[in-house]
Amino acid sequence: MAVSRTAQGFTLVEVLVTMAIFAIIGIASFQVLNQMVHTEEQSEQIRERLERVQFSQLLMQQDIRQMVAKPTRPSGLEVTHQYVSNDPEYFDSDSGVLAFVRTGFDNPGNIMPRSELKPVVYRLRDKKLQRVTQTFVNDRSSEPTVQTLLENVTELSFRFYQGEASSNSNQGVDQGWSDNWQSQGSLPRAVEVTIESENLGTIRRIFLIAAAGQVAVSQGEGSPRDN
């Protein structure tokens, strides 16, 4: 008696073709899934970078805006009335640097073991944008706090705006701007910050200074260790 084809099952060729089709579908699905995972990882890295940039810009804005005219003693002895410094060699920076004193830390009755003023330095070390702070303005007895804000930074630079009438060397859009701040007894009206990043390109922001034009902070203000 003849056996029907339906009872014979699949042939070897049919099985191989089916396996090949499933293999192709599996490889294609894996590639799609792998690409989705890779894209998600890249998106997460970009989000983290943008969040760090936003945080660094917000921190810079808060610090620079609350810059105050505070006499300091960089050498530990002689008092200087140059309230802003941008000497990379003095602050051990690979590129530009910005050093100043900011206010805004309320400490009624000096209850907390800190000052109402804080020295702040922005510098570039080993391709890292760092924020360096001390507990007190002229006290170097403790180790500074070093906070890394951004990585893969190749260049850091600053410009300072004092006013159009104060600068005769620059004209047009650059009038009133200077690459170096050497004025004593005054603060710039604004600071331009330029960051060159390997991942994000050029980041440039201008921050206004609220205390520009105000008189120097009294030597007796805040904690006795401020001076």
Backbone as a chain_set.jsonl record, in Angstrom:
{"seq": "MAVSRTAQGFTLVEVLVTMAIFAIIGIASFQVLNQMVHTEEQSEQIRERLERVQFSQLLMQQDIRQMVAKPTRPSGLEVTHQYVSNDPEYFDSDSGVLAFVRTGFDNPGNIMPRSELKPVVYRLRDKKLQRVTQTFVNDRSSEPTVQTLLENVTELSFRFYQGEASSNSNQGVDQGWSDNWQSQGSLPRAVEVTIESENLGTIRRIFLIAAAGQVAVSQGEGSPRDN", "coords": {"N": [[0.86, -1.189, 0.0], [0.575, 2.196, -0.838], [2.298, 4.924, 0.724], [1.134, 8.047, 1.912], [2.3, 11.403, 1.045], [2.139, 13.235, 3.11], [2.547, 11.825, 5.392], [5.172, 11.292, 5.402], [6.838, 13.282, 6.569], [9.279, 16.017, 6.919], [11.681, 16.728, 4.432], [15.313, 16.493, 4.255], [16.395, 18.692, 2.953], [14.36, 20.571, 3.201], [14.356, 20.897, 5.983], [16.929, 22.004, 6.356], [16.706, 24.386, 4.901], [14.706, 25.639, 6.393], [16.051, 25.925, 8.864], [18.097, 27.632, 8.042], [16.63, 29.902, 7.373], [15.557, 30.619, 9.895], [17.985, 31.111, 11.191], [18.933, 33.335, 9.791], [16.92, 35.166, 10.433], [17.333, 35.253, 13.208], [19.955, 36.288, 13.377], [19.566, 38.799, 12.179], [17.721, 39.901, 13.978], [19.299, 39.997, 16.292], [21.262, 41.818, 15.506], [19.718, 44.112, 15.165], [18.758, 44.447, 17.824], [21.225, 44.716, 19.145], [22.142, 47.08, 17.986], [20.207, 48.829, 18.934], [20.706, 48.716, 21.699], [23.329, 49.732, 21.711], [22.873, 52.289, 20.676], [21.263, 53.306, 22.706], [23.113, 53.32, 24.811], [24.939, 55.223, 23.832], [23.255, 57.439, 23.745], [22.72, 57.725, 26.473], [25.288, 58.34, 27.422], [25.656, 60.802, 26.136], [23.589, 62.259, 27.315], [24.511, 62.282, 29.972], [26.865, 63.765, 29.649], [25.798, 66.227, 28.798], [24.304, 66.887, 31.045], [26.364, 67.225, 32.919], [27.666, 69.365, 31.756], [25.654, 71.324, 31.945], [25.416, 71.44, 34.734], [28.007, 72.343, 35.435], [28.019, 74.843, 34.18], [25.938, 76.129, 35.532], [27.003, 76.168, 38.12], [29.28, 77.762, 37.713], [27.994, 80.13, 36.973], [26.651, 80.821, 39.367], [28.849, 81.152, 41.095], [30.489, 83.144, 39.813], [28.693, 85.247, 39.498], [28.303, 86.01, 42.142], [30.72, 87.038, 42.829], [32.993, 88.93, 44.777], [34.443, 92.008, 45.909], [37.131, 91.503, 47.517], [39.905, 92.027, 49.486], [42.924, 90.147, 49.433], [45.517, 87.82, 50.544], [47.649, 86.474, 48.748], [50.315, 85.591, 48.898], [50.48, 85.095, 51.527], [51.326, 87.083, 53.196], [51.558, 89.879, 52.17], [48.977, 92.166, 51.452], [46.717, 92.263, 48.775], [44.861, 94.163, 46.396], [43.877, 93.262, 44.06], [41.266, 91.803, 42.857], [40.558, 89.765, 41.189], [42.187, 87.08, 39.657], [44.1, 85.733, 36.993], [46.322, 84.109, 36.398], [47.865, 81.46, 35.068], [50.218, 80.076, 35.842], [50.609, 80.672, 38.532], [48.459, 79.429, 39.766], [48.773, 76.851, 38.994], [47.774, 75.738, 36.501], [46.926, 74.108, 33.432], [45.985, 75.545, 31.354], [43.946, 78.386, 30.864], [42.943, 80.278, 33.822], [40.844, 81.136, 36.58], [40.516, 83.013, 39.392], [39.03, 84.008, 42.417], [37.07, 85.613, 45.017], [34.031, 84.661, 46.445], [30.761, 85.507, 47.672], [27.78, 84.845, 49.669], [27.324, 82.726, 51.341], [25.533, 82.25, 53.925], [26.045, 82.662, 57.364], [25.009, 83.081, 60.161], [26.07, 84.644, 63.108], [28.408, 83.254, 63.05], [28.08, 80.493, 63.452], [28.473, 78.085, 62.067], [31.398, 76.147, 61.173], [32.812, 77.745, 59.204], [33.399, 80.297, 56.705], [31.531, 83.234, 55.603], [32.395, 83.937, 53.195], [34.062, 82.616, 50.294], [36.951, 81.389, 48.774], [37.471, 80.786, 45.34], [38.638, 78.829, 42.656], [38.913, 78.27, 39.244], [40.267, 75.956, 37.083], [42.399, 74.179, 34.698], [43.41, 70.916, 34.631], [45.195, 68.188, 33.528], [43.415, 67.724, 31.371], [41.016, 68.102, 32.665], [38.39, 70.023, 33.844], [38.482, 71.831, 36.688], [37.16, 72.757, 39.878], [38.3, 74.52, 42.507], [38.289, 74.975, 45.941], [38.575, 76.693, 49.114], [38.131, 76.53, 52.686], [38.347, 78.901, 54.138], [39.213, 82.306, 53.326], [41.944, 83.328, 53.438], [43.301, 81.283, 54.62], [45.493, 78.707, 54.519], [45.944, 76.332, 55.772], [44.559, 73.963, 55.625], [43.761, 71.216, 53.398], [42.81, 71.939, 50.042], [39.533, 71.71, 48.521], [38.928, 69.817, 45.753], [37.087, 69.69, 42.888], [36.029, 67.909, 40.147], [34.626, 69.006, 37.231], [34.241, 68.768, 34.42], [35.441, 66.518, 31.903], [37.961, 65.613, 29.438], [38.66, 68.096, 28.395], [40.262, 70.418, 26.419], [41.136, 73.043, 26.327], [40.973, 76.051, 28.228], [39.746, 79.247, 28.695], [39.517, 82.768, 29.511], [37.808, 85.919, 29.339], [37.523, 89.409, 30.11], [35.223, 91.937, 30.923], [35.181, 95.339, 31.228], [34.128, 97.744, 30.483], [33.068, 99.835, 27.761], [34.214, 102.377, 27.568], [36.561, 102.095, 28.936], [38.478, 100.774, 27.512], [40.603, 101.316, 24.918], [42.014, 99.962, 23.045], [40.671, 97.827, 21.914], [38.127, 97.424, 19.49], [34.818, 97.701, 18.031], [32.889, 94.722, 18.39], [34.569, 93.715, 20.288], [35.274, 95.76, 21.921], [36.123, 97.031, 25.04], [36.669, 94.59, 26.16], [39.04, 92.331, 27.643], [41.832, 90.097, 27.627], [43.302, 89.63, 29.864], [43.146, 90.312, 33.346], [44.154, 92.94, 35.118], [43.553, 95.026, 36.689], [43.418, 96.837, 39.706], [41.544, 97.166, 42.703], [38.977, 97.049, 41.679], [36.205, 95.299, 40.129], [35.54, 93.228, 37.263], [32.832, 93.809, 34.933], [31.665, 91.724, 33.654], [32.33, 88.268, 32.841], [33.711, 86.294, 30.361], [33.583, 82.948, 29.508], [35.305, 80.371, 27.959], [35.274, 77.123, 26.81], [36.981, 74.45, 25.465], [36.115, 71.394, 24.268], [36.729, 67.932, 23.723], [34.606, 66.283, 23.176], [32.309, 67.864, 22.994], [32.851, 70.139, 21.578], [33.123, 73.671, 21.198], [32.323, 75.609, 23.977], [30.839, 78.485, 25.021], [30.219, 81.076, 27.241], [28.81, 84.025, 28.749], [29.027, 85.627, 31.796], [27.436, 87.703, 34.091], [28.424, 90.006, 36.689], [27.287, 90.568, 39.834], [28.214, 92.25, 41.867], [29.788, 94.176, 40.674], [31.429, 97.254, 40.593], [30.952, 97.837, 43.247], [32.18, 98.699, 46.533], [35.133, 97.522, 48.252], [35.008, 94.546, 50.269], [34.757, 94.75, 53.756], [37.593, 94.453, 55.909], [37.014, 93.323, 58.3], [34.773, 91.807, 58.002], [32.635, 88.972, 58.367], [33.945, 85.795, 59.47], [36.72, 85.85, 61.788], [38.779, 84.456, 60.63], [38.622, 84.977, 57.983], [40.371, 86.857, 57.064]], "CA": [[0.0, 0.0, 0.0], [1.387, 3.419, -0.943], [2.23, 5.853, 1.867], [0.93, 9.435, 1.458], [3.44, 12.321, 1.279], [1.971, 13.942, 4.38], [3.016, 10.977, 6.49], [6.606, 11.108, 5.29], [7.567, 14.329, 7.288], [10.061, 16.966, 6.125], [12.941, 16.252, 3.854], [16.526, 17.131, 4.776], [16.534, 20.01, 2.312], [13.383, 21.476, 3.826], [14.84, 21.214, 7.33], [18.073, 22.911, 6.23], [16.197, 25.694, 4.473], [14.024, 26.236, 7.553], [17.081, 26.339, 9.821], [18.785, 28.796, 7.485], [15.733, 31.065, 7.503], [15.526, 31.006, 11.309], [19.295, 31.672, 11.523], [18.982, 34.694, 9.239], [16.036, 35.998, 11.269], [17.976, 35.434, 14.509], [21.087, 37.217, 13.226], [19.017, 40.137, 11.932], [17.13, 40.385, 15.234], [20.4, 40.316, 17.196], [21.881, 43.06, 15.056], [18.808, 45.221, 15.5], [18.791, 44.615, 19.275], [22.541, 45.23, 19.518], [22.192, 48.481, 17.576], [19.357, 49.576, 19.857], [21.435, 48.828, 22.965], [24.453, 50.634, 21.478], [22.317, 53.64, 20.552], [20.828, 53.718, 24.039], [24.32, 53.635, 25.577], [25.451, 56.502, 23.334], [22.329, 58.485, 24.202], [22.927, 57.899, 27.909], [26.541, 59.061, 27.576], [25.428, 62.191, 25.724], [22.783, 62.885, 28.364], [25.375, 62.52, 31.123], [27.748, 64.882, 29.316], [25.017, 67.464, 28.803], [23.965, 67.19, 32.434], [27.567, 67.728, 33.558], [27.882, 70.715, 31.218], [24.657, 72.204, 32.55], [25.774, 71.632, 36.135], [29.204, 73.183, 35.511], [27.644, 76.208, 33.808], [25.146, 76.678, 36.632], [27.913, 76.433, 39.227], [30.062, 78.937, 37.326], [27.12, 81.298, 37.029], [26.435, 81.173, 40.769], [30.107, 81.628, 41.668], [30.935, 84.404, 39.204], [27.707, 86.3, 39.787], [28.464, 86.451, 43.524], [32.091, 87.492, 43.042], [33.001, 90.09, 45.656], [35.714, 92.729, 46.005], [37.716, 91.133, 48.799], [41.377, 91.997, 49.521], [43.46, 88.844, 49.809], [46.961, 87.719, 50.752], [48.072, 85.268, 48.033], [51.617, 85.134, 49.385], [50.386, 84.85, 52.961], [51.76, 88.258, 53.953], [51.176, 91.163, 51.582], [47.583, 92.281, 51.039], [46.53, 92.772, 47.423], [43.505, 94.584, 46.058], [43.493, 92.715, 42.765], [40.245, 90.876, 43.326], [40.445, 88.671, 40.224], [43.489, 86.675, 39.137], [44.033, 84.723, 35.922], [47.689, 83.7, 36.113], [47.877, 79.989, 35.101], [51.39, 79.553, 36.534], [50.445, 80.808, 39.982], [47.454, 78.473, 40.239], [49.129, 75.527, 38.481], [46.764, 75.327, 35.53], [47.47, 73.802, 32.115], [45.487, 76.553, 30.415], [43.497, 79.559, 31.596], [42.534, 80.11, 35.211], [40.056, 82.231, 37.138], [40.537, 82.925, 40.855], [38.335, 85.136, 43.025], [36.35, 85.317, 46.256], [32.601, 84.83, 46.29], [29.964, 85.585, 48.893], [26.521, 84.13, 49.524], [27.212, 81.618, 52.286], [25.046, 82.812, 55.184], [26.535, 82.0, 58.578], [24.665, 84.014, 61.24], [26.772, 84.445, 64.368], [29.546, 82.34, 62.852], [27.747, 79.219, 64.087], [29.103, 77.012, 61.314], [32.862, 76.283, 61.107], [33.206, 78.222, 57.882], [33.215, 81.72, 56.484], [30.488, 83.62, 54.67], [33.093, 84.118, 51.926], [34.768, 81.406, 49.877], [37.822, 81.534, 47.602], [37.153, 79.828, 44.276], [39.566, 78.802, 41.519], [38.601, 77.383, 38.124], [41.516, 75.682, 36.385], [42.427, 72.998, 33.845], [44.49, 69.996, 34.977], [45.102, 66.867, 32.892], [42.186, 67.725, 30.573], [39.865, 68.135, 33.564], [37.988, 71.316, 34.373], [38.369, 71.656, 38.134], [36.77, 73.855, 40.775], [39.081, 74.363, 43.733], [37.818, 75.896, 46.974], [39.101, 76.607, 50.472], [37.116, 76.845, 53.698], [38.495, 80.304, 54.484], [39.84, 83.062, 52.251], [43.402, 83.423, 53.523], [43.803, 80.19, 55.45], [45.986, 77.606, 53.688], [46.361, 75.251, 56.655], [43.853, 72.73, 55.279], [43.816, 70.856, 51.994], [41.682, 72.473, 49.276], [38.566, 70.779, 47.945], [39.045, 69.817, 44.289], [35.901, 69.086, 42.284], [36.125, 67.793, 38.696], [33.341, 69.324, 36.622], [34.196, 68.222, 33.071], [36.628, 65.816, 31.444], [38.288, 65.738, 28.012], [38.714, 69.518, 28.057], [41.587, 70.696, 25.867], [41.529, 74.441, 26.54], [40.11, 76.869, 29.072], [40.172, 80.641, 28.592], [38.595, 83.759, 30.073], [37.933, 87.325, 28.975], [36.924, 90.251, 31.135], [34.609, 93.16, 30.402], [35.174, 96.422, 32.208], [33.304, 98.83, 29.965], [33.566, 100.304, 26.475], [35.035, 103.576, 27.719], [37.807, 101.769, 29.637], [39.414, 100.093, 26.625], [40.778, 101.991, 23.64], [42.732, 99.079, 22.134], [39.716, 96.965, 21.224], [37.046, 98.147, 18.844], [33.729, 96.847, 17.583], [32.295, 93.832, 19.387], [35.571, 93.429, 21.317], [35.58, 96.953, 22.7], [35.883, 96.886, 26.467], [37.053, 93.256, 26.611], [40.473, 92.109, 27.812], [42.183, 88.708, 27.924], [43.926, 89.591, 31.192], [42.609, 91.28, 34.305], [45.235, 93.449, 35.951], [43.076, 96.205, 37.415], [43.3, 96.708, 41.158], [40.51, 97.977, 43.331], [37.69, 96.979, 40.98], [35.815, 94.017, 39.558], [34.973, 93.328, 35.912], [31.374, 93.788, 34.874], [31.26, 90.413, 33.149], [33.408, 87.338, 32.514], [33.408, 85.353, 29.281], [34.249, 81.66, 29.717], [35.345, 79.533, 26.764], [35.744, 75.761, 27.09], [37.142, 73.608, 24.285], [35.931, 70.008, 24.684], [36.883, 66.936, 22.67], [33.314, 65.65, 22.905], [31.212, 68.806, 22.799], [33.277, 71.29, 20.808], [33.351, 74.934, 21.907], [31.258, 76.093, 24.862], [31.171, 79.869, 25.38], [29.166, 81.756, 28.009], [29.144, 85.295, 29.398], [28.384, 85.711, 33.099], [27.47, 89.03, 34.701], [28.861, 90.047, 38.083], [26.33, 91.416, 40.547], [28.888, 93.205, 42.747], [30.662, 95.063, 39.912], [31.3, 98.651, 40.963], [30.803, 98.012, 44.685], [33.426, 98.889, 47.272], [35.71, 96.286, 48.765], [34.483, 93.986, 51.496], [35.517, 95.169, 54.93], [38.54, 93.486, 56.441], [36.48, 92.697, 59.507], [33.501, 91.135, 57.731], [32.626, 87.524, 58.446], [34.748, 85.162, 60.496], [38.054, 86.405, 61.916], [39.714, 83.727, 59.788], [38.456, 85.407, 56.606], [41.393, 87.824, 56.715]], "C": [[0.892, 1.232, 0.0], [1.157, 4.308, 0.274], [2.097, 7.275, 1.354], [2.119, 10.305, 1.837], [3.351, 12.998, 2.629], [2.469, 13.131, 5.557], [4.514, 10.784, 6.475], [7.419, 12.122, 6.085], [8.321, 15.239, 6.333], [11.317, 16.296, 5.582], [14.105, 17.008, 4.455], [16.708, 18.53, 4.203], [15.578, 21.017, 2.95], [13.817, 21.88, 5.233], [15.984, 22.208, 7.272], [17.636, 24.316, 5.824], [15.518, 26.408, 5.628], [15.02, 26.735, 8.584], [17.824, 27.58, 9.334], [17.941, 30.063, 7.638], [15.693, 31.557, 8.949], [16.863, 31.625, 11.728], [19.409, 33.098, 11.027], [18.123, 35.647, 10.066], [16.678, 36.281, 12.619], [19.132, 36.418, 14.438], [20.592, 38.648, 13.028], [18.433, 40.732, 13.213], [18.223, 40.792, 16.225], [21.059, 41.623, 16.805], [21.018, 44.27, 15.388], [18.833, 45.506, 16.993], [20.115, 45.208, 19.738], [22.677, 46.702, 19.159], [21.355, 49.347, 18.506], [20.059, 49.777, 21.193], [22.585, 49.803, 22.834], [23.983, 52.079, 21.381], [21.875, 54.176, 21.903], [22.022, 54.082, 24.912], [24.903, 54.971, 25.146], [24.569, 57.656, 23.804], [22.514, 58.771, 25.683], [24.223, 58.657, 28.17], [26.391, 60.53, 27.215], [24.61, 62.929, 26.77], [23.634, 63.211, 29.594], [26.315, 63.695, 30.863], [27.004, 66.209, 29.377], [24.636, 67.867, 30.224], [25.173, 67.765, 33.178], [27.893, 69.13, 33.061], [26.919, 71.699, 31.858], [24.99, 72.487, 34.006], [26.986, 72.551, 36.276], [28.879, 74.632, 35.175], [26.827, 76.879, 34.905], [26.04, 77.035, 37.811], [28.774, 77.657, 38.939], [29.232, 80.212, 37.433], [26.914, 81.762, 38.469], [27.7, 81.764, 41.387], [30.464, 83.013, 41.138], [29.966, 85.533, 39.519], [27.892, 86.849, 41.193], [29.919, 86.769, 43.863], [32.073, 88.799, 43.841], [34.392, 90.698, 45.694], [36.302, 92.507, 47.392], [39.241, 91.168, 48.715], [41.87, 90.648, 50.033], [44.965, 88.936, 50.035], [47.456, 86.449, 50.067], [49.393, 84.709, 48.54], [51.601, 84.801, 50.867], [50.752, 86.045, 53.804], [51.177, 89.539, 53.385], [49.728, 91.135, 51.101], [47.52, 92.873, 49.634], [45.071, 93.125, 47.191], [43.163, 94.232, 44.613], [42.555, 91.549, 43.044], [40.05, 89.674, 42.402], [41.836, 88.363, 39.692], [43.295, 85.625, 38.055], [45.437, 84.36, 35.443], [47.781, 82.176, 36.207], [49.052, 79.416, 35.878], [51.211, 79.605, 38.045], [49.489, 79.763, 40.532], [47.624, 77.097, 39.606], [48.047, 74.98, 37.565], [47.423, 75.094, 34.18], [47.028, 74.807, 31.068], [45.057, 77.765, 31.225], [43.078, 79.235, 33.021], [41.727, 81.332, 35.637], [39.975, 82.035, 38.642], [39.905, 84.19, 41.433], [37.721, 84.684, 44.343], [34.874, 85.592, 46.018], [31.935, 84.898, 47.656], [28.706, 84.75, 48.7], [26.354, 82.949, 50.446], [26.825, 82.178, 53.659], [25.532, 81.981, 56.361], [26.287, 82.92, 59.768], [25.393, 83.663, 62.539], [27.966, 83.522, 64.267], [29.324, 80.988, 63.543], [28.463, 78.064, 63.396], [30.614, 77.241, 61.238], [33.333, 76.649, 59.708], [32.922, 79.708, 57.798], [31.988, 81.975, 55.625], [31.068, 83.886, 53.288], [33.858, 82.838, 51.585], [35.666, 81.737, 48.685], [37.558, 80.416, 46.602], [38.183, 79.96, 43.159], [39.025, 77.817, 40.484], [39.875, 77.206, 37.314], [41.367, 74.428, 35.529], [43.647, 72.163, 34.189], [44.238, 68.645, 34.339], [43.778, 66.693, 32.142], [40.923, 67.661, 31.431], [39.611, 69.568, 34.027], [37.696, 71.14, 35.856], [37.92, 72.943, 38.815], [37.443, 73.598, 42.116], [38.621, 75.417, 44.742], [38.551, 75.651, 48.294], [37.991, 76.984, 51.45], [37.137, 78.319, 54.062], [39.362, 80.996, 53.431], [41.356, 82.992, 52.3], [44.019, 82.354, 54.417], [44.198, 79.029, 54.559], [46.418, 76.408, 54.534], [45.704, 73.921, 56.315], [43.966, 72.48, 53.782], [42.606, 71.427, 51.251], [40.759, 71.351, 48.796], [38.608, 70.91, 46.43], [37.875, 69.029, 43.708], [36.06, 69.08, 40.76], [34.747, 67.992, 38.08], [33.186, 68.696, 35.241], [35.511, 67.527, 32.749], [36.79, 65.997, 29.939], [38.204, 67.192, 27.547], [40.134, 69.844, 27.599], [42.06, 72.118, 26.123], [40.477, 75.168, 27.363], [40.618, 78.305, 29.002], [39.077, 81.567, 29.119], [38.866, 85.126, 29.45], [37.122, 88.147, 29.965], [36.417, 91.551, 30.509], [34.551, 94.206, 31.5], [34.291, 97.572, 31.777], [33.912, 99.373, 28.688], [34.507, 101.495, 26.627], [36.395, 103.276, 28.324], [38.839, 101.113, 28.737], [39.456, 100.792, 25.28], [41.44, 101.086, 22.6], [41.799, 98.189, 21.337], [38.565, 97.792, 20.676], [35.956, 97.157, 18.436], [33.178, 95.996, 18.705], [33.271, 93.527, 20.513], [35.892, 94.638, 22.19], [35.188, 96.759, 24.164], [36.282, 95.544, 27.028], [38.57, 93.127, 26.685], [40.722, 90.651, 28.156], [42.787, 88.553, 29.311], [43.307, 90.663, 32.074], [43.731, 91.691, 35.251], [44.831, 94.67, 36.757], [42.968, 95.91, 38.904], [42.204, 97.628, 41.67], [39.163, 97.942, 42.635], [37.46, 95.563, 40.47], [35.371, 94.223, 38.114], [33.455, 93.3, 35.971], [30.851, 92.422, 34.42], [32.505, 89.589, 32.852], [32.912, 86.406, 31.414], [34.242, 84.091, 29.489], [34.153, 80.852, 28.432], [35.985, 78.198, 27.114], [35.803, 74.996, 25.782], [37.112, 72.147, 24.748], [36.09, 69.071, 23.497], [35.536, 66.349, 22.263], [32.235, 66.637, 22.472], [31.602, 70.047, 22.016], [33.507, 72.506, 21.693], [32.119, 75.335, 22.706], [31.667, 77.494, 25.322], [29.97, 80.512, 26.064], [29.699, 83.058, 28.582], [28.331, 85.391, 30.68], [28.542, 87.129, 33.653], [27.845, 88.926, 36.168], [27.982, 91.051, 38.832], [27.013, 92.517, 41.331], [29.805, 94.156, 42.0], [30.385, 96.512, 40.28], [31.127, 98.895, 42.445], [32.167, 98.15, 45.353], [33.875, 97.556, 47.843], [35.04, 95.852, 50.05], [35.373, 94.398, 52.654], [36.431, 94.066, 55.411], [37.976, 92.751, 57.641], [35.211, 91.909, 59.273], [33.658, 89.625, 57.842], [33.485, 87.026, 59.587], [36.101, 85.821, 60.591], [39.062, 85.694, 61.033], [39.551, 84.077, 58.324], [39.673, 86.201, 56.143], [42.777, 87.2, 56.691]], "O": [[1.859, 1.301, 0.758], [0.046, 4.443, 0.785], [2.845, 7.685, 0.466], [2.847, 10.021, 2.788], [4.377, 13.305, 3.237], [2.782, 13.689, 6.609], [5.083, 10.196, 7.395], [8.61, 11.883, 6.286], [8.07, 15.256, 5.127], [11.911, 15.42, 6.211], [13.917, 18.044, 5.092], [17.131, 19.444, 4.91], [15.943, 22.165, 3.204], [13.673, 23.035, 5.635], [16.016, 23.159, 8.054], [18.141, 25.31, 6.346], [15.708, 27.606, 5.835], [14.866, 27.832, 9.123], [18.141, 28.47, 10.123], [18.444, 31.134, 7.978], [15.782, 32.758, 9.204], [16.885, 32.56, 12.529], [19.912, 33.973, 11.732], [18.524, 36.772, 10.362], [16.592, 37.398, 13.13], [19.287, 37.274, 15.31], [21.119, 39.588, 13.623], [18.624, 41.914, 13.502], [18.096, 41.804, 16.914], [21.38, 42.444, 17.664], [21.513, 45.308, 15.828], [18.92, 46.664, 17.401], [20.145, 46.083, 20.603], [23.25, 47.483, 19.918], [21.743, 50.468, 18.832], [20.021, 50.869, 21.761], [22.812, 50.618, 23.728], [24.611, 52.984, 21.931], [22.081, 55.349, 22.215], [21.958, 55.048, 25.673], [25.316, 55.769, 25.988], [25.064, 58.709, 24.207], [22.47, 59.926, 26.105], [24.264, 59.524, 29.042], [26.928, 61.402, 27.897], [24.891, 64.086, 27.082], [23.497, 64.282, 30.185], [26.539, 64.523, 31.746], [27.502, 67.189, 29.931], [24.646, 69.05, 30.564], [25.024, 68.688, 33.978], [28.338, 69.982, 33.829], [27.322, 72.788, 32.269], [24.868, 73.62, 34.47], [27.0, 73.435, 37.132], [29.4, 75.55, 35.809], [27.006, 78.066, 35.176], [25.86, 78.081, 38.434], [28.976, 78.496, 39.817], [29.705, 81.238, 37.921], [26.992, 82.957, 38.758], [27.636, 82.756, 42.113], [30.711, 83.939, 41.91], [30.389, 86.66, 39.779], [27.663, 88.037, 41.42], [30.307, 86.772, 45.032], [31.234, 89.667, 43.602], [35.393, 90.001, 45.531], [35.998, 93.245, 48.329], [39.822, 90.406, 47.942], [41.293, 90.079, 50.959], [45.598, 89.956, 49.765], [47.664, 85.438, 50.739], [49.572, 83.493, 48.604], [52.581, 84.288, 51.406], [50.518, 86.037, 55.012], [50.388, 90.212, 54.048], [49.307, 90.196, 50.425], [48.189, 93.864, 49.339], [44.165, 92.478, 47.717], [42.268, 94.831, 44.016], [42.987, 90.458, 43.416], [39.443, 88.679, 42.797], [42.579, 89.271, 39.318], [42.444, 84.743, 38.173], [45.705, 84.309, 34.243], [47.777, 81.637, 37.314], [48.911, 78.371, 36.514], [51.616, 78.684, 38.755], [49.683, 79.265, 41.64], [46.717, 76.267, 39.673], [47.48, 73.914, 37.807], [48.368, 75.795, 33.818], [47.641, 74.906, 30.004], [45.737, 78.138, 32.181], [42.883, 78.074, 33.379], [41.915, 82.428, 35.109], [39.442, 81.034, 39.122], [40.205, 85.302, 40.996], [37.839, 83.522, 44.733], [34.508, 86.626, 45.459], [32.469, 84.415, 48.655], [28.569, 84.038, 47.706], [25.357, 82.233, 50.358], [27.692, 82.536, 54.456], [25.441, 80.753, 56.353], [27.229, 83.48, 60.327], [25.336, 82.526, 63.006], [28.483, 83.056, 65.283], [30.24, 80.416, 64.133], [28.996, 77.172, 64.056], [31.069, 78.384, 61.238], [34.149, 75.949, 59.108], [32.299, 80.298, 58.681], [31.462, 81.059, 54.993], [30.325, 84.041, 52.319], [34.249, 82.079, 52.472], [35.199, 82.302, 47.696], [37.437, 79.249, 46.973], [38.551, 81.067, 42.768], [38.718, 76.67, 40.809], [40.496, 78.187, 36.903], [40.368, 73.713, 35.609], [44.78, 72.626, 34.061], [43.201, 68.024, 34.571], [43.111, 65.664, 32.258], [39.876, 67.212, 30.964], [40.51, 70.236, 34.538], [36.788, 70.403, 36.24], [38.252, 74.051, 38.391], [37.187, 72.588, 42.772], [38.571, 76.606, 44.429], [39.069, 74.564, 48.551], [37.035, 77.669, 51.087], [36.087, 78.927, 54.271], [40.144, 80.349, 52.735], [41.99, 82.635, 51.308], [45.136, 82.515, 54.909], [43.344, 78.425, 53.91], [47.177, 75.561, 54.063], [46.224, 72.864, 56.67], [44.229, 73.394, 53.001], [41.493, 71.402, 51.776], [41.167, 70.196, 48.683], [38.354, 71.985, 45.886], [37.7, 67.847, 44.004], [36.21, 70.139, 40.152], [33.814, 67.243, 38.368], [32.129, 68.154, 34.92], [36.566, 67.904, 33.261], [35.882, 66.468, 29.254], [37.735, 67.477, 26.445], [41.098, 69.573, 28.315], [43.264, 72.374, 26.135], [39.275, 74.942, 27.223], [41.802, 78.551, 29.228], [37.899, 81.215, 29.167], [39.997, 85.447, 29.085], [36.171, 87.659, 30.575], [37.088, 92.172, 29.685], [33.957, 93.993, 32.557], [33.761, 98.299, 32.617], [35.133, 99.378, 28.535], [35.49, 101.609, 25.894], [37.298, 104.108, 28.243], [39.977, 100.913, 29.162], [38.447, 100.851, 24.577], [41.432, 101.401, 21.41], [42.105, 97.834, 20.199], [38.094, 98.733, 21.315], [36.147, 95.942, 18.489], [33.013, 96.466, 19.831], [32.847, 93.119, 21.594], [36.706, 94.535, 23.108], [34.062, 96.372, 24.475], [36.246, 95.353, 28.244], [39.294, 93.733, 25.895], [39.941, 90.032, 28.878], [42.782, 87.457, 29.87], [42.988, 91.762, 31.622], [44.195, 90.9, 36.072], [45.661, 95.281, 37.43], [42.48, 94.852, 39.303], [41.975, 98.715, 41.14], [38.283, 98.735, 42.97], [38.379, 94.748, 40.39], [34.872, 95.296, 37.776], [32.869, 92.823, 36.943], [29.737, 92.024, 34.763], [33.589, 90.131, 32.639], [31.841, 85.809, 31.52], [35.463, 84.163, 29.629], [33.068, 80.666, 27.881], [37.095, 78.146, 27.645], [34.806, 74.898, 25.067], [37.967, 71.714, 25.52], [35.639, 69.378, 22.393], [35.357, 65.959, 21.109], [31.354, 66.297, 21.682], [30.767, 70.927, 21.807], [34.023, 72.386, 22.804], [31.011, 75.393, 22.173], [32.718, 77.667, 25.94], [28.856, 80.496, 25.541], [30.89, 83.181, 28.867], [27.108, 85.257, 30.663], [29.643, 87.679, 33.678], [27.62, 87.901, 36.811], [27.946, 92.234, 38.494], [26.465, 93.612, 41.458], [30.551, 94.894, 42.643], [29.233, 96.946, 40.28], [31.152, 100.047, 42.879], [33.186, 97.755, 44.787], [33.108, 96.595, 47.91], [34.562, 96.68, 50.826], [36.598, 94.394, 52.54], [36.091, 92.885, 55.333], [38.43, 91.651, 57.958], [34.62, 91.391, 60.221], [34.687, 89.068, 57.458], [33.726, 87.746, 60.557], [36.608, 86.314, 59.583], [40.105, 86.265, 60.713], [40.27, 83.533, 57.486], [39.977, 86.219, 54.95], [43.76, 87.887, 56.412]]}, "num_chains": 1, "name": "protein.A"}
